[in-house]
Every structure is written in C-alpha cells, then in structure tokens.
Tab-separated table of C-alpha atoms and ligand atoms in Angstrom:
chain	number	residue	atom	x	y	z
A	1	UNK	CA	18.110	58.665	72.968
A	2	UNK	CA	17.184	57.183	69.574
A	3	UNK	CA	19.612	54.459	68.498
A	4	UNK	CA	19.832	52.929	65.039
A	5	UNK	CA	20.853	49.254	65.245
A	6	UNK	CA	22.464	47.328	62.407
A	7	UNK	CA	22.836	43.524	62.441
A	8	UNK	CA	24.692	41.752	59.615
A	9	UNK	CA	26.701	39.024	61.373
A	10	UNK	CA	25.358	36.048	59.421
A	11	UNK	CA	22.529	35.554	56.919
A	12	UNK	CA	20.041	38.173	58.094
A	13	UNK	CA	20.176	41.945	57.607
A	14	UNK	CA	18.333	43.408	60.587
A	15	UNK	CA	17.730	47.118	61.204
A	16	UNK	CA	15.849	48.843	64.046
A	17	UNK	CA	15.448	52.104	65.907
A	18	UNK	CA	15.201	51.850	69.703
A	19	UNK	CA	14.236	54.899	71.723
A	20	UNK	CA	15.242	54.922	75.399
A	21	UNK	CA	12.032	56.848	76.221
A	22	UNK	CA	9.507	55.084	73.980
A	23	UNK	CA	10.951	51.616	73.308
A	24	UNK	CA	11.234	49.998	69.889
A	25	UNK	CA	10.072	52.485	67.238
A	26	UNK	CA	10.479	50.361	64.097
A	27	UNK	CA	12.419	47.406	62.769
A	28	UNK	CA	12.815	45.387	59.587
A	29	UNK	CA	14.535	42.183	58.636
A	30	UNK	CA	15.730	40.752	55.373
A	31	UNK	CA	16.497	37.042	55.518
A	32	UNK	CA	18.894	35.510	52.992
A	33	UNK	CA	17.584	32.002	53.644
A	34	UNK	CA	16.484	31.411	50.040
A	35	UNK	CA	19.863	32.501	48.725
A	36	UNK	CA	21.707	29.888	50.804
A	37	UNK	CA	19.146	27.087	50.795
A	38	UNK	CA	20.401	25.393	47.659
A	39	UNK	CA	23.861	25.086	49.233
A	40	UNK	CA	22.477	23.550	52.456
A	41	UNK	CA	24.066	26.266	54.626
A	42	UNK	CA	25.348	29.838	54.664
A	43	UNK	CA	27.910	30.724	51.946
A	44	UNK	CA	29.913	33.571	53.544
A	45	UNK	CA	30.836	35.454	50.362
A	46	UNK	CA	27.238	35.442	49.111
A	47	UNK	CA	26.100	36.625	52.545
A	48	UNK	CA	28.464	39.634	52.503
A	49	UNK	CA	27.398	40.667	49.002
A	50	UNK	CA	23.719	40.474	49.888
A	51	UNK	CA	24.235	42.558	53.038
A	52	UNK	CA	25.834	45.205	50.789
A	53	UNK	CA	22.722	45.218	48.609
A	54	UNK	CA	20.157	45.213	51.413
A	55	UNK	CA	21.447	47.208	54.388
A	56	UNK	CA	21.059	50.801	53.157
A	57	UNK	CA	17.557	50.290	51.653
A	58	UNK	CA	16.511	48.636	54.930
A	59	UNK	CA	17.816	51.583	56.959
A	60	UNK	CA	15.739	53.941	54.784
A	61	UNK	CA	12.680	51.726	55.234
A	62	UNK	CA	13.028	51.582	59.027
A	63	UNK	CA	13.508	55.362	59.318
A	64	UNK	CA	10.386	55.867	57.204
A	65	UNK	CA	8.399	53.419	59.330
A	66	UNK	CA	9.495	55.279	62.461
A	67	UNK	CA	8.691	58.652	60.867
A	68	UNK	CA	12.278	59.790	61.398
A	69	UNK	CA	15.048	61.443	59.386
A	70	UNK	CA	18.662	60.363	59.707
A	71	UNK	CA	19.297	63.591	61.618
A	72	UNK	CA	16.879	62.478	64.374
A	73	UNK	CA	19.129	59.537	65.294
A	74	UNK	CA	21.467	60.241	68.219
A	75	UNK	CA	23.236	56.911	68.657
A	76	UNK	CA	24.527	54.198	66.365
A	77	UNK	CA	24.982	50.496	67.209
A	78	UNK	CA	26.243	47.786	64.882
A	79	UNK	CA	27.116	44.145	65.454
A	80	UNK	CA	30.904	44.008	65.752
A	81	UNK	CA	31.095	40.234	66.356
A	82	UNK	CA	31.145	37.300	66.666
A	83	UNK	CA	30.099	36.194	63.191
A	84	UNK	CA	31.284	35.903	59.593
A	85	UNK	CA	34.146	38.344	58.959
A	86	UNK	CA	32.914	39.675	55.608
A	87	UNK	CA	29.295	39.929	56.737
A	88	UNK	CA	30.310	41.769	59.921
A	89	UNK	CA	32.468	44.179	57.933
A	90	UNK	CA	29.482	45.346	55.890
A	91	UNK	CA	27.398	46.382	58.911
A	92	UNK	CA	30.446	47.690	60.755
A	93	UNK	CA	31.583	49.876	57.832
A	94	UNK	CA	28.108	51.274	57.241
A	95	UNK	CA	27.444	51.756	60.962
A	96	UNK	CA	30.757	53.388	61.787
A	97	UNK	CA	30.682	55.636	58.701
A	98	UNK	CA	27.112	56.780	59.402
A	99	UNK	CA	28.061	57.448	63.009
A	100	UNK	CA	30.997	59.569	61.878
A	101	UNK	CA	28.996	61.421	59.204
A	102	UNK	CA	26.206	62.220	61.684
A	103	UNK	CA	28.755	62.953	64.417
A	104	UNK	CA	26.922	60.774	66.966
A	105	UNK	CA	28.277	58.259	69.513
A	106	UNK	CA	28.741	54.818	68.001
A	107	UNK	CA	29.284	51.417	69.577
A	108	UNK	CA	30.152	47.949	68.245
A	109	UNK	CA	27.813	45.453	69.952
A	110	UNK	CA	28.506	41.819	70.858
A	111	UNK	CA	25.963	39.705	68.954
A	112	UNK	CA	25.383	37.331	71.895
A	113	UNK	CA	24.835	40.244	74.272
A	114	UNK	CA	22.169	41.362	71.821
A	115	UNK	CA	20.486	37.931	72.004
A	116	UNK	CA	20.845	37.808	75.780
A	117	UNK	CA	19.222	41.209	76.302
A	118	UNK	CA	16.390	40.626	73.780
A	119	UNK	CA	13.965	39.466	76.548
A	120	UNK	CA	14.369	42.928	78.097
A	121	UNK	CA	12.439	44.311	75.117
A	122	UNK	CA	9.347	42.453	76.370
A	123	UNK	CA	6.753	43.773	78.831
A	124	UNK	CA	7.582	40.993	81.282
A	125	UNK	CA	11.324	41.764	81.395
A	126	UNK	CA	13.600	39.971	83.876
A	127	UNK	CA	15.360	41.933	86.604
A	128	UNK	CA	19.046	41.423	87.342
A	129	UNK	CA	20.668	39.129	88.402
A	130	UNK	CA	19.663	36.211	86.180
A	131	UNK	CA	20.966	33.101	84.471
A	132	UNK	CA	20.953	32.983	80.681
A	133	UNK	CA	20.943	30.021	78.342
A	134	UNK	CA	22.135	31.223	74.952
A	135	UNK	CA	21.228	28.773	72.228
A	136	UNK	CA	21.883	29.814	68.645
A	137	UNK	CA	23.356	28.413	65.454
A	138	UNK	CA	26.896	29.129	66.643
A	139	UNK	CA	26.688	29.108	70.460
A	140	UNK	CA	25.376	27.089	73.390
A	141	UNK	CA	26.333	28.880	76.572
A	142	UNK	CA	25.146	29.147	80.159
A	143	UNK	CA	25.901	32.576	81.542
A	144	UNK	CA	25.545	34.209	84.939
A	145	UNK	CA	24.476	37.844	84.580
A	146	UNK	CA	24.925	39.700	87.902
A	147	UNK	CA	24.429	43.164	86.367
A	148	UNK	CA	23.826	44.628	82.922
A	149	UNK	CA	26.910	44.101	80.793
A	150	UNK	CA	28.715	41.540	82.950
A	151	UNK	CA	28.666	37.975	81.694
A	152	UNK	CA	30.268	35.068	83.557
A	153	UNK	CA	30.403	31.933	81.433
A	154	UNK	CA	29.546	28.906	83.589
A	155	UNK	CA	29.004	26.291	80.873
A	156	UNK	CA	29.201	25.844	77.115
A	157	UNK	CA	29.147	23.274	74.353
A	158	UNK	CA	32.423	21.461	73.863
A	159	UNK	CA	31.546	20.751	70.224
A	160	UNK	CA	28.427	21.558	68.159
A	161	UNK	CA	26.061	24.356	69.129
A	162	UNK	CA	22.446	23.324	69.732
A	163	UNK	CA	21.197	25.102	66.593
A	164	UNK	CA	23.969	23.515	64.533
A	165	UNK	CA	22.892	20.068	65.810
A	166	UNK	CA	19.270	20.846	64.851
A	167	UNK	CA	20.451	21.923	61.386
A	168	UNK	CA	22.545	18.772	60.884
A	169	UNK	CA	19.733	16.482	62.039
A	170	UNK	CA	17.433	18.313	59.604
A	171	UNK	CA	19.828	17.402	56.789
A	172	UNK	CA	19.827	13.739	57.875
A	173	UNK	CA	16.028	13.813	57.683
A	174	UNK	CA	16.069	15.424	54.230
A	175	UNK	CA	14.818	18.814	55.483
A	176	UNK	CA	15.844	22.236	54.242
A	177	UNK	CA	18.148	24.845	55.821
A	178	UNK	CA	17.799	26.258	58.467
A	179	UNK	CA	16.531	23.029	59.904
A	180	UNK	CA	15.640	23.874	63.517
A	181	UNK	CA	12.086	25.076	62.891
A	182	UNK	CA	11.476	22.219	60.404
A	183	UNK	CA	12.689	19.541	62.847
A	184	UNK	CA	10.436	21.088	65.496
A	185	UNK	CA	7.460	21.026	63.102
A	186	UNK	CA	8.104	17.410	62.101
A	187	UNK	CA	8.457	16.420	65.755
A	188	UNK	CA	4.829	17.463	66.306
A	189	UNK	CA	3.827	14.365	64.282
A	190	UNK	CA	6.217	12.083	66.186
A	191	UNK	CA	5.207	9.257	68.526
A	192	UNK	CA	6.583	10.062	71.967
A	193	UNK	CA	8.517	7.184	73.400
A	194	UNK	CA	9.247	5.153	70.256
A	195	UNK	CA	12.914	6.132	70.492
A	196	UNK	CA	14.881	7.199	73.551
A	197	UNK	CA	18.000	9.171	72.685
A	198	UNK	CA	20.868	9.880	75.137
A	199	UNK	CA	20.986	13.053	77.280
A	200	UNK	CA	24.679	13.858	76.747
A	201	UNK	CA	26.966	14.772	79.675
A	202	UNK	CA	24.139	14.752	82.198
A	203	UNK	CA	25.389	11.896	84.385
A	204	UNK	CA	28.580	13.711	85.291
A	205	UNK	CA	28.911	16.958	87.212
A	206	UNK	CA	29.352	20.285	85.465
A	207	UNK	CA	27.447	22.635	83.214
A	208	UNK	CA	29.079	21.955	79.844
A	209	UNK	CA	27.228	20.485	76.877
A	210	UNK	CA	28.134	18.203	73.986
A	211	UNK	CA	25.914	17.480	71.015
A	212	UNK	CA	28.174	15.609	68.595
A	213	UNK	CA	27.473	12.174	70.185
A	214	UNK	CA	23.727	12.814	70.059
A	215	UNK	CA	24.105	13.808	66.416
A	216	UNK	CA	25.912	10.532	65.620
A	217	UNK	CA	23.292	8.569	67.583
A	218	UNK	CA	20.605	10.261	65.477
A	219	UNK	CA	22.450	9.470	62.239
A	220	UNK	CA	22.833	5.808	63.227
A	221	UNK	CA	19.118	5.594	64.045
A	222	UNK	CA	18.262	7.102	60.649
A	223	UNK	CA	20.550	4.642	58.851
A	224	UNK	CA	19.237	1.640	60.838
A	225	UNK	CA	15.661	2.405	59.842
A	226	UNK	CA	16.176	2.848	56.127
A	227	UNK	CA	14.502	0.292	53.893
A	228	UNK	CA	16.075	0.188	50.413
A	229	UNK	CA	17.820	3.457	51.272
A	230	UNK	CA	14.587	5.236	52.248
A	231	UNK	CA	13.146	6.078	55.638
A	232	UNK	CA	9.375	6.459	56.005
A	233	UNK	CA	7.792	9.744	57.072
A	234	UNK	CA	6.457	8.501	60.418
A	235	UNK	CA	9.860	7.164	61.383
A	236	UNK	CA	11.423	10.550	60.495
A	237	UNK	CA	8.898	12.305	62.732
A	238	UNK	CA	9.563	9.852	65.587
A	239	UNK	CA	13.300	10.534	65.283
A	240	UNK	CA	12.728	14.306	65.198
A	241	UNK	CA	10.647	14.006	68.393
A	242	UNK	CA	13.294	11.895	70.166
A	243	UNK	CA	16.092	14.260	69.138
A	244	UNK	CA	14.244	17.423	70.215
A	245	UNK	CA	13.263	15.763	73.495
A	246	UNK	CA	16.881	14.783	74.191
A	247	UNK	CA	18.139	18.333	73.530
A	248	UNK	CA	15.393	19.897	75.655
A	249	UNK	CA	15.857	17.441	78.552
A	250	UNK	CA	19.627	17.973	78.510
A	251	UNK	CA	19.106	21.721	78.786
A	252	UNK	CA	16.568	21.297	81.559
A	253	UNK	CA	19.008	19.160	83.580
A	254	UNK	CA	21.871	21.662	83.147
A	255	UNK	CA	19.734	24.714	83.849
A	256	UNK	CA	18.265	23.095	86.974
A	257	UNK	CA	21.818	22.460	88.134
A	258	UNK	CA	22.758	26.069	87.405
A	259	UNK	CA	19.725	27.288	89.393
A	260	UNK	CA	20.715	25.118	92.346
A	261	UNK	CA	24.425	26.083	92.233
A	262	UNK	CA	23.853	29.807	91.838
A	263	UNK	CA	20.752	30.226	93.993
A	264	UNK	CA	19.337	32.467	91.243
A	265	UNK	CA	15.638	32.357	90.458
A	266	UNK	CA	15.422	33.876	86.994
A	267	UNK	CA	16.375	32.101	83.763
A	268	UNK	CA	16.525	33.814	80.384
A	269	UNK	CA	16.669	31.822	77.141
A	270	UNK	CA	17.652	33.576	73.958
A	271	UNK	CA	19.059	32.890	70.481
A	272	UNK	CA	17.433	31.063	67.564
A	273	UNK	CA	16.770	27.792	69.413
A	274	UNK	CA	14.871	29.669	72.134
A	275	UNK	CA	12.052	29.831	69.546
A	276	UNK	CA	11.593	26.088	70.176
A	277	UNK	CA	8.238	25.702	71.914
A	278	UNK	CA	8.997	22.309	73.471
A	279	UNK	CA	12.214	23.672	74.985
A	280	UNK	CA	10.325	26.679	76.368
A	281	UNK	CA	7.620	24.468	77.887
A	282	UNK	CA	10.101	22.171	79.577
A	283	UNK	CA	12.325	24.963	80.890
A	284	UNK	CA	9.308	26.919	82.154
A	285	UNK	CA	8.077	23.849	84.066
A	286	UNK	CA	11.520	23.286	85.581
A	287	UNK	CA	11.887	26.956	86.575
A	288	UNK	CA	8.505	26.784	88.312
A	289	UNK	CA	9.502	23.619	90.194
A	290	UNK	CA	12.627	25.436	91.384
A	291	UNK	CA	10.564	28.409	92.566
A	292	UNK	CA	11.849	30.558	89.712
A	293	UNK	CA	10.680	31.965	86.378
A	294	UNK	CA	11.602	31.633	82.710
A	295	UNK	CA	11.928	34.675	80.420
A	296	UNK	CA	12.323	34.680	76.640
A	297	UNK	CA	12.076	37.084	73.702
A	298	UNK	CA	9.016	37.297	71.455
A	299	UNK	CA	9.297	34.758	68.617
A	300	UNK	CA	10.482	37.362	66.075
A	301	UNK	CA	13.333	38.396	68.382
A	302	UNK	CA	14.725	34.900	69.110
A	303	UNK	CA	16.560	34.662	65.796
A	304	UNK	CA	18.857	37.409	64.512
A	305	UNK	CA	17.314	40.883	64.355
A	306	UNK	CA	18.208	44.565	64.492
A	307	UNK	CA	16.121	45.367	67.592
A	308	UNK	CA	18.375	43.430	69.964
A	309	UNK	CA	21.437	45.278	68.635
A	310	UNK	CA	19.749	48.705	68.863
A	311	UNK	CA	18.680	47.873	72.451
A	312	UNK	CA	22.062	46.535	73.647
A	313	UNK	CA	23.809	49.465	71.931
A	314	UNK	CA	21.437	51.942	73.563
A	315	UNK	CA	22.209	50.506	77.028
A	316	UNK	CA	25.948	50.847	76.393
A	317	UNK	CA	25.702	54.356	74.920
A	318	UNK	CA	23.495	55.528	77.812
A	319	UNK	CA	26.161	54.240	80.202
A	320	UNK	CA	28.673	56.448	78.420
A	321	UNK	CA	30.449	53.770	76.437
A	322	UNK	CA	31.386	54.590	72.851
A	323	UNK	CA	34.056	53.544	70.382
A	324	UNK	CA	36.725	55.573	68.641
A	325	UNK	CA	36.763	55.814	64.857
A	326	UNK	CA	37.922	52.218	64.283
A	327	UNK	CA	35.613	49.928	62.298
A	328	UNK	CA	35.303	46.910	64.611
A	329	UNK	CA	34.770	43.437	63.134
A	330	UNK	CA	35.691	40.591	65.492
A	331	UNK	CA	34.671	37.177	64.131
A	332	UNK	CA	35.695	35.680	67.499
A	333	UNK	CA	34.962	37.689	70.627
A	334	UNK	CA	34.644	36.493	74.219
A	335	UNK	CA	31.614	38.001	75.997
A	336	UNK	CA	33.405	37.879	79.341
A	337	UNK	CA	35.749	40.651	78.181
A	338	UNK	CA	32.899	43.174	77.813
A	339	UNK	CA	32.888	46.048	80.310
A	340	UNK	CA	30.072	45.897	82.888
A	341	UNK	CA	27.710	48.878	82.821
A	342	UNK	CA	27.639	50.674	86.123
A	343	UNK	CA	24.280	52.417	85.803
A	344	UNK	CA	22.248	49.182	86.058
B	1	KG4	O1	20.307	33.155	66.693
B	1	KG4	P1	20.231	32.657	65.299
B	1	KG4	O2	19.209	33.283	64.382
B	1	KG4	O3	21.577	32.802	64.566
B	1	KG4	C1	22.814	32.665	65.188
B	1	KG4	O4	23.234	33.626	65.879
B	1	KG4	O5	23.368	31.569	65.016
B	1	KG4	O6	19.976	31.090	65.408
B	1	KG4	C2	19.768	30.298	64.277
B	1	KG4	C3	19.612	28.850	64.725
B	1	KG4	C4	19.579	27.880	63.571
B	1	KG4	O7	20.468	26.819	63.851
B	1	KG4	C5	18.133	27.403	63.555
B	1	KG4	O8	17.979	26.088	63.050
B	1	KG4	C6	17.777	27.477	65.029
B	1	KG4	O9	18.383	28.678	65.468
B	1	KG4	N1	16.320	27.539	65.254
B	1	KG4	C7	15.613	26.588	65.905
B	1	KG4	C8	14.258	27.001	65.891
B	1	KG4	N2	14.194	28.213	65.241
B	1	KG4	C9	15.467	28.522	64.866
B	1	KG4	N3	16.005	25.440	66.480
B	1	KG4	C10	15.060	24.671	67.064
B	1	KG4	N4	13.744	24.979	67.082
B	1	KG4	C11	13.293	26.131	66.514
B	1	KG4	N5	11.989	26.435	66.537
B	2	ZN	ZN1	22.298	35.069	66.427
C-alpha cells in the first residue's frame, strides 16, 4: 500500500509517500521558520496561509521524486491534530478532498503518534512493548506503548513543554526562533560546572515534569550576570550548558524511574527535542545501565515531517481503520483515546 502523508499542524509543510512493501519512497519539507522569525514565534494566521501556498506544489514534487502519479496512491493520511486549528484545516481539507477524489481510504493521524512511531522508520526499529518520551515544542510526555496504537500516558509536563522551555531560554540569550538547536549549539562552548541549575520535580515521586521554575531560574541567572544591561558571550554559553544539562538530567531521572516501574527495556525518544545530542547521549547511557536500549528517529525525522504521518497513517489503514467523509481538525486531542491496532 502506498500512502501519501500530509503534515501541516504548525510551521512546517511536510509531504511523503510511504510504501508498506518498500518503505519511504520520497519526502519533502518546507519550513516556514524565516516567515515567523521576525515575530519571535509562530503566527498562526501566517502559518495557515503559507500552508495553502506550499502544500499542493510539495505534493507534486514528492510524487515526481517517487516516480508516481496521483492514481498510484492507495491511501491518504493527514495530520488531524493536535496543532494550530487553521494550519490543521489546510492539510485536513486537502487530504480529505484528495482521498475522496481518488476514492481511496483516508485517515486523520494524531501528530504525536506520528512522532512516536518515527523511530520505526529506521533500520534499528524498536519492537513492542516500549516506553516513549515525547519531547516537542508543545508536548513533554512519557508514554507506555504495549502494542501499536495504544498509548498509556504515565507522565507529562504540568506547565511548559521541553521545546517551549528551550525556545524561551533562547530568547533570554538573544537567540533566534526556534531556539532549541541554537541553545544546543551555544552550549557546546559552555564551561561545564560553572552553573548548577535545578532538576525540577526529581526529589519527589512520580513521572511528571515541570519546566517553568527552571525557566525562571535561568532568567534570574541571566539578569544577575548582566553588566550595564549586557551579558558576555562566554557567560551565555555557560548558562546554555547548565540549562541543557538540567533538562537532560531531569529526563534521565524520570525515564530511569519509568524503566524501573514498568520493567520495560526499550525507550524511544521522539519529537523536536529528541534531536538534542546531549539528551540522546545521556539517555542512551542510562538505558544501557538499566540493561535496556534507546531508540530515536534520524535527525531529519525528529522535528515535524510528512514521513511520520505517512507511516502512522499506513499502519492504521493496513489495520482497516479509515475515516468517513468528515474533515477532521482537532487542535486538542488526547492520544489515549486512539484505537489500538490489533494486527501488531
Ligand atoms: O516536534 P517539533 O518539530 O514541533 C512540535 O511538534 O512542536 O519540535 C519543535 C521543538 C522546538 O521547540 C525546537 O526548539 C525544539 O523542538 N528543538 C530542539 C532541538 N531541535 C529542535 N530542542 C533542543 N535541542 C535541539 N537540538
Ligand atoms: Zn511535532
């Protein structure tokens, strides 16, 4: 089955074709980062309008790359949520209409399921069951995944998502949007150990996270080290290092706990922040200590992309799931309500 995937939930238009027999055939991404950069974050209305401009040309490009015609596609998957309502509506309208015009089964995919399953596109794919740490711009969640399609939430952030915290710290340090990769790059120049930031919510039981206190701690450190309103570059790098280290250590502590509570041995990390090399290193070391293994998507498939939606959609369509003619756009959508897929 060849499935066309359409992702437009935020500031990236991502298109891909996934073939259940031959894997990923082609994909393409258009990032709106430059459009939003001058506003310091995503402007929803601008995002929707740009998805309208870019989605159809990208679909044509991906079909060409794959050497396919529209008529060769036999399944359609689009991101139905969660995300920005207007942005979702663009992909959903195009996806559902194409599905109807081509008379092929169509499914609205949960964006976080897409992220979570992205490591299954890799050669070294995890088997079920596994634990998943989903860390993106909008979510920080620990999920137990007993079988394909069933997601039991065992921990989440009570306030900011990890990616959001990275983006806000980037702003404090005068870096551009999206800040995560830039904070990570700056941290490479940082002196380890100059600052020690708190590891929030780690000295009490439970698997929930909180990043707003760490964010305030970071802001106070920035303010305390300004001289005549300016902070020097080395100090910025030292702060970036301490912040990244605190986030990574916090995740290591919670994931170790989740390993020990669940008895599972496989941990998947996915979502934009899973591109963070320091986080990967630390989680991989912890997983090894616990006798387990860490799995993650290739760097290009950590942040939003069409391949993860085509793949997740393909799994659901193969299991016989498909939607009626409604155009689904659910800005808020709980993953735990998704139907498990029985053919896993
Ligand atoms: O998954 P994603 O592309 O979009 C959402 O679904 O939200 O994640 C974007 C987030 C942004 O907050 C970005 O700053 C963060 O992922 N991010 C990173 C890195 N690369 C992207 N955060 C830390 N380190 C990175 N290398
Ligand atoms: Zn995402």
